[in-house]
Amino acid sequence: MSFADRTAIVGIGESRYGKRASILDISEFALLCQAIKAAADDAGMDIEDIDGFCSFGDERHEPVRVQQALGLPRLRFSNMVWGAGGGGCSGAVMNAALAVHAGICNSVVVYRSLCQGQYQRFGQYRPRPIGGSHMAPFGLLTPAQFVALTFRRHMHLYGTSTDALAEVAVAFRSHAQRNPRAVARSPLTYEDHQASRLIADPFRLFDCCLETDGACAIIVTSRERARNLRHVPTRILAAAQASNPGWGLGPSGSHNMAIDDYATVNSRELAKALFGMAGITPSDLDVAQIYDAFTGVVIMALEDFGICGRGEGGPFAQAGNLRWPHGALPSNTAGGLLSEAYLHGLNLVIEGVRQMRGDSTAQVDNAQTCLVTSGGAQAHKSALILARD
Amino acid sequence: MSETYNKPLPRLSAANQPFLDAAREGRLVVQKCQSCGKARFPAASICSNCLSPDAEWIDTSGKGTVWSFCFFHRQYFKGFEAEIPYNVVLVQLDEGPRLYSNLLGVANEDIRAGMRVRAHFEAVTAEATLVKFMPLNEGEE
């Protein structure tokens, strides 16, 4: 039995979510502490049992500060996945599970906090070391553009339509409308999507994820310990980190990879590792939470993870397969980064746990397995397969 | 060339100095590994194919193919204001590496993946010349 199936997610905690720069009455750090306390309360465990700390995406708040603020008696494990953005999110959960399985510590909190009004704004231009010379002078400035180039190649190769992008945006918004935590809950139609302003053609406003403030935390512990806690444990059936060769060899980290790897989200090796460990196939999945920084990365991820064939991501989405409750694979059932909140994907893990517990506001009947993917079209990717215990 | 150039400029470093110097002279150069012969861009201290540190800068043909493209509708720098929506293209050089640039001399709606293009050198300040691209002339390959 692998490390993965011997651990479980037992607690989930979230602060309130708000639009970018809307949370100013409380510090980002204090908000994070709220989320961690909420996760311990949710698990029904003493917060003092937390003795491990994992994060990703250049999280600002170090474990030692969290330990002191929450009065935790022991810090036995501290770990951070490299790489900005959300690519390391599931990797952080993997590291937590590894540490628990190795007996290094009892219970690990995986956390992420993001108050963009208190610190920098993501998504906007900021000078990048190599991009400063080979991207910015040409006006190639933001992640929306980086991914627009990747997705345009997908359109060229497979004839993918922007109608597929609209379907992703509209489907996930319809899920968010059922979720009281979601930041964007107003109705969104195909026509609204097509009439929204272009940002980085082919991406329009509603193809880009939200910019939000908030904090999330989850708690990982051993499967034995999990059985004595409040909720049905969510098993970590598989966890993987991967990158195909060549990603990262260039200014944006996504343009000098192998030719047949360009119109992808760099997840084909990841999918092999993940399903290999889980011992299930993509058709066994009941529900999915797919990293949706942009609608286009969802289309390409469907293909990389083998949920549909190469080039079929657009038609697969357009057939309504991502929609709750009747689609073949209801996805981003809380609204995702596009409509719930942008917490670099940790809120996708939380929604995956809700699905495994039967607690989602768009609950898939009898859901037993959930795919969670982390990161867009970028160099470092990770993913989980969660299962109901 | 303008006294009030309002776009980001290349940032000089020891690694990219030969590239920027060549651009000022109207040449598009990339590094080539002296051990395995693989061409690479941007500059790197070792070859990712064979790990050799030995490399030379070679002149390319300046020709390539549009690999992908997008059009940007937001303005972060005053210098792009008049050009919005402007294109950004990813060009696959005939020698192998891909690089980002702008495609000149063609309307955005006529840009296609697969178009053949050639380098066009645009001196934007006394120090900086940018490598942009133009469609190949009729009859060129």
PDB file of C-alpha atoms in Angstrom, chain A residues 104-200:
ATOM      1  CA  ILE A 104       7.573  12.587  11.138  1.00  0.00           C
ATOM      2  CA  CYS A 105       4.523  14.259  12.599  1.00  0.00           C
ATOM      3  CA  ASN A 106       0.900  13.607  13.525  1.00  0.00           C
ATOM      4  CA  SER A 107      -1.223  16.167  11.696  1.00  0.00           C
ATOM      5  CA  VAL A 108      -0.199  18.602   8.988  1.00  0.00           C
ATOM      6  CA  VAL A 109      -1.990  21.786   8.021  1.00  0.00           C
ATOM      7  CA  VAL A 110      -1.762  22.800   4.355  1.00  0.00           C
ATOM      8  CA  TYR A 111      -2.537  26.486   3.979  1.00  0.00           C
ATOM      9  CA  ARG A 112      -2.673  29.430   1.620  1.00  0.00           C
ATOM     10  CA  SER A 113      -3.595  33.047   2.233  1.00  0.00           C
ATOM     11  CA  LEU A 114      -4.028  35.793  -0.302  1.00  0.00           C
ATOM     12  CA  CYS A 115      -5.127  39.375   0.354  1.00  0.00           C
ATOM     13  CA  GLN A 116      -4.242  41.196  -2.814  1.00  0.00           C
ATOM     14  CA  GLY A 117      -5.144  44.607  -1.430  1.00  0.00           C
ATOM     15  CA  GLN A 118      -2.633  44.178   1.389  1.00  0.00           C
ATOM     16  CA  TYR A 119       0.185  42.930  -0.820  1.00  0.00           C
ATOM     17  CA  GLN A 120       0.803  42.642  -4.556  1.00  0.00           C
ATOM     18  CA  ARG A 121      -1.855  41.992  -7.151  1.00  0.00           C
ATOM     19  CA  PHE A 122      -1.463  38.771  -9.116  1.00  0.00           C
ATOM     20  CA  GLY A 123      -2.177  38.644 -12.813  1.00  0.00           C
ATOM     21  CA  GLN A 124      -0.933  42.147 -13.525  1.00  0.00           C
ATOM     22  CA  TYR A 125       2.403  42.938 -15.077  1.00  0.00           C
ATOM     23  CA  ARG A 126       5.455  42.793 -12.895  1.00  0.00           C
ATOM     24  CA  PRO A 127       9.040  42.583 -14.121  1.00  0.00           C
ATOM     25  CA  ARG A 128      10.268  39.017 -14.387  1.00  0.00           C
ATOM     26  CA  PRO A 129      13.999  38.313 -14.609  1.00  0.00           C
ATOM     27  CA  ILE A 130      14.263  36.804 -18.091  1.00  0.00           C
ATOM     28  CA  GLY A 131      10.922  37.991 -19.396  1.00  0.00           C
ATOM     29  CA  GLY A 132      12.179  41.488 -18.748  1.00  0.00           C
ATOM     30  CA  SER A 133      14.356  41.182 -21.830  1.00  0.00           C
ATOM     31  CA  HIS A 134      12.532  38.756 -24.085  1.00  0.00           C
ATOM     32  CA  MET A 135       8.826  39.256 -23.340  1.00  0.00           C
ATOM     33  CA  ALA A 136       7.979  42.640 -21.832  1.00  0.00           C
ATOM     34  CA  PRO A 137       9.531  44.733 -24.657  1.00  0.00           C
ATOM     35  CA  PHE A 138       6.965  43.165 -26.997  1.00  0.00           C
ATOM     36  CA  GLY A 139       4.083  43.817 -24.649  1.00  0.00           C
ATOM     37  CA  LEU A 140       3.877  40.208 -23.439  1.00  0.00           C
ATOM     38  CA  LEU A 141       3.179  41.031 -19.839  1.00  0.00           C
ATOM     39  CA  THR A 142       0.635  38.889 -18.035  1.00  0.00           C
ATOM     40  CA  PRO A 143      -0.430  35.271 -17.468  1.00  0.00           C
ATOM     41  CA  ALA A 144      -3.601  35.847 -19.522  1.00  0.00           C
ATOM     42  CA  GLN A 145      -1.412  36.448 -22.550  1.00  0.00           C
ATOM     43  CA  PHE A 146       0.959  33.558 -21.845  1.00  0.00           C
ATOM     44  CA  VAL A 147      -1.932  31.112 -21.746  1.00  0.00           C
ATOM     45  CA  ALA A 148      -3.762  32.800 -24.642  1.00  0.00           C
ATOM     46  CA  LEU A 149      -0.790  31.899 -26.849  1.00  0.00           C
ATOM     47  CA  THR A 150      -0.904  28.277 -25.693  1.00  0.00           C
ATOM     48  CA  PHE A 151      -4.651  28.016 -26.219  1.00  0.00           C
ATOM     49  CA  ARG A 152      -4.528  29.719 -29.640  1.00  0.00           C
ATOM     50  CA  ARG A 153      -2.256  26.890 -30.737  1.00  0.00           C
ATOM     51  CA  HIS A 154      -4.913  24.441 -29.523  1.00  0.00           C
ATOM     52  CA  MET A 155      -7.490  26.277 -31.647  1.00  0.00           C
ATOM     53  CA  HIS A 156      -5.132  26.064 -34.630  1.00  0.00           C
ATOM     54  CA  LEU A 157      -4.443  22.341 -34.198  1.00  0.00           C
ATOM     55  CA  TYR A 158      -7.943  21.122 -33.365  1.00  0.00           C
ATOM     56  CA  GLY A 159     -10.366  23.818 -34.480  1.00  0.00           C
ATOM     57  CA  THR A 160     -11.396  24.435 -30.871  1.00  0.00           C
ATOM     58  CA  SER A 161     -14.045  27.135 -30.664  1.00  0.00           C
ATOM     59  CA  THR A 162     -14.374  29.950 -28.144  1.00  0.00           C
ATOM     60  CA  ASP A 163     -17.885  28.541 -27.598  1.00  0.00           C
ATOM     61  CA  ALA A 164     -16.121  25.878 -25.528  1.00  0.00           C
ATOM     62  CA  LEU A 165     -14.588  28.608 -23.373  1.00  0.00           C
ATOM     63  CA  ALA A 166     -18.036  30.141 -22.873  1.00  0.00           C
ATOM     64  CA  GLU A 167     -19.416  26.776 -21.777  1.00  0.00           C
ATOM     65  CA  VAL A 168     -16.714  26.391 -19.112  1.00  0.00           C
ATOM     66  CA  ALA A 169     -17.378  29.896 -17.754  1.00  0.00           C
ATOM     67  CA  VAL A 170     -21.166  29.480 -17.796  1.00  0.00           C
ATOM     68  CA  ALA A 171     -21.149  25.960 -16.315  1.00  0.00           C
ATOM     69  CA  PHE A 172     -18.887  26.892 -13.398  1.00  0.00           C
ATOM     70  CA  ARG A 173     -20.903  30.045 -12.721  1.00  0.00           C
ATOM     71  CA  SER A 174     -24.084  27.993 -12.566  1.00  0.00           C
ATOM     72  CA  HIS A 175     -22.400  25.880  -9.860  1.00  0.00           C
ATOM     73  CA  ALA A 176     -21.268  29.007  -7.981  1.00  0.00           C
ATOM     74  CA  GLN A 177     -24.850  30.252  -7.889  1.00  0.00           C
ATOM     75  CA  ARG A 178     -25.664  27.412  -5.494  1.00  0.00           C
ATOM     76  CA  ASN A 179     -22.644  28.147  -3.277  1.00  0.00           C
ATOM     77  CA  PRO A 180     -23.090  30.909  -0.690  1.00  0.00           C
ATOM     78  CA  ARG A 181     -19.305  31.265  -0.272  1.00  0.00           C
ATOM     79  CA  ALA A 182     -18.765  32.085  -3.959  1.00  0.00           C
ATOM     80  CA  VAL A 183     -17.653  35.614  -4.781  1.00  0.00           C
ATOM     81  CA  ALA A 184     -19.282  35.691  -8.255  1.00  0.00           C
ATOM     82  CA  ARG A 185     -22.867  34.435  -8.116  1.00  0.00           C
ATOM     83  CA  SER A 186     -24.729  36.642 -10.584  1.00  0.00           C
ATOM     84  CA  PRO A 187     -26.223  34.796 -13.568  1.00  0.00           C
ATOM     85  CA  LEU A 188     -23.927  34.396 -16.570  1.00  0.00           C
ATOM     86  CA  THR A 189     -25.158  33.416 -20.026  1.00  0.00           C
ATOM     87  CA  TYR A 190     -23.389  32.406 -23.213  1.00  0.00           C
ATOM     88  CA  GLU A 191     -24.326  35.820 -24.621  1.00  0.00           C
ATOM     89  CA  ASP A 192     -22.875  37.606 -21.570  1.00  0.00           C
ATOM     90  CA  HIS A 193     -19.632  35.728 -22.082  1.00  0.00           C
ATOM     91  CA  GLN A 194     -19.410  36.497 -25.777  1.00  0.00           C
ATOM     92  CA  ALA A 195     -20.220  40.173 -25.181  1.00  0.00           C
ATOM     93  CA  SER A 196     -17.635  40.607 -22.416  1.00  0.00           C
ATOM     94  CA  ARG A 197     -14.556  42.623 -23.252  1.00  0.00           C
ATOM     95  CA  LEU A 198     -11.507  41.000 -24.751  1.00  0.00           C
ATOM     96  CA  ILE A 199      -8.502  40.845 -22.434  1.00  0.00           C
ATOM     97  CA  ALA A 200      -5.970  38.675 -24.270  1.00  0.00           C
TER      98      ALA A 200
END
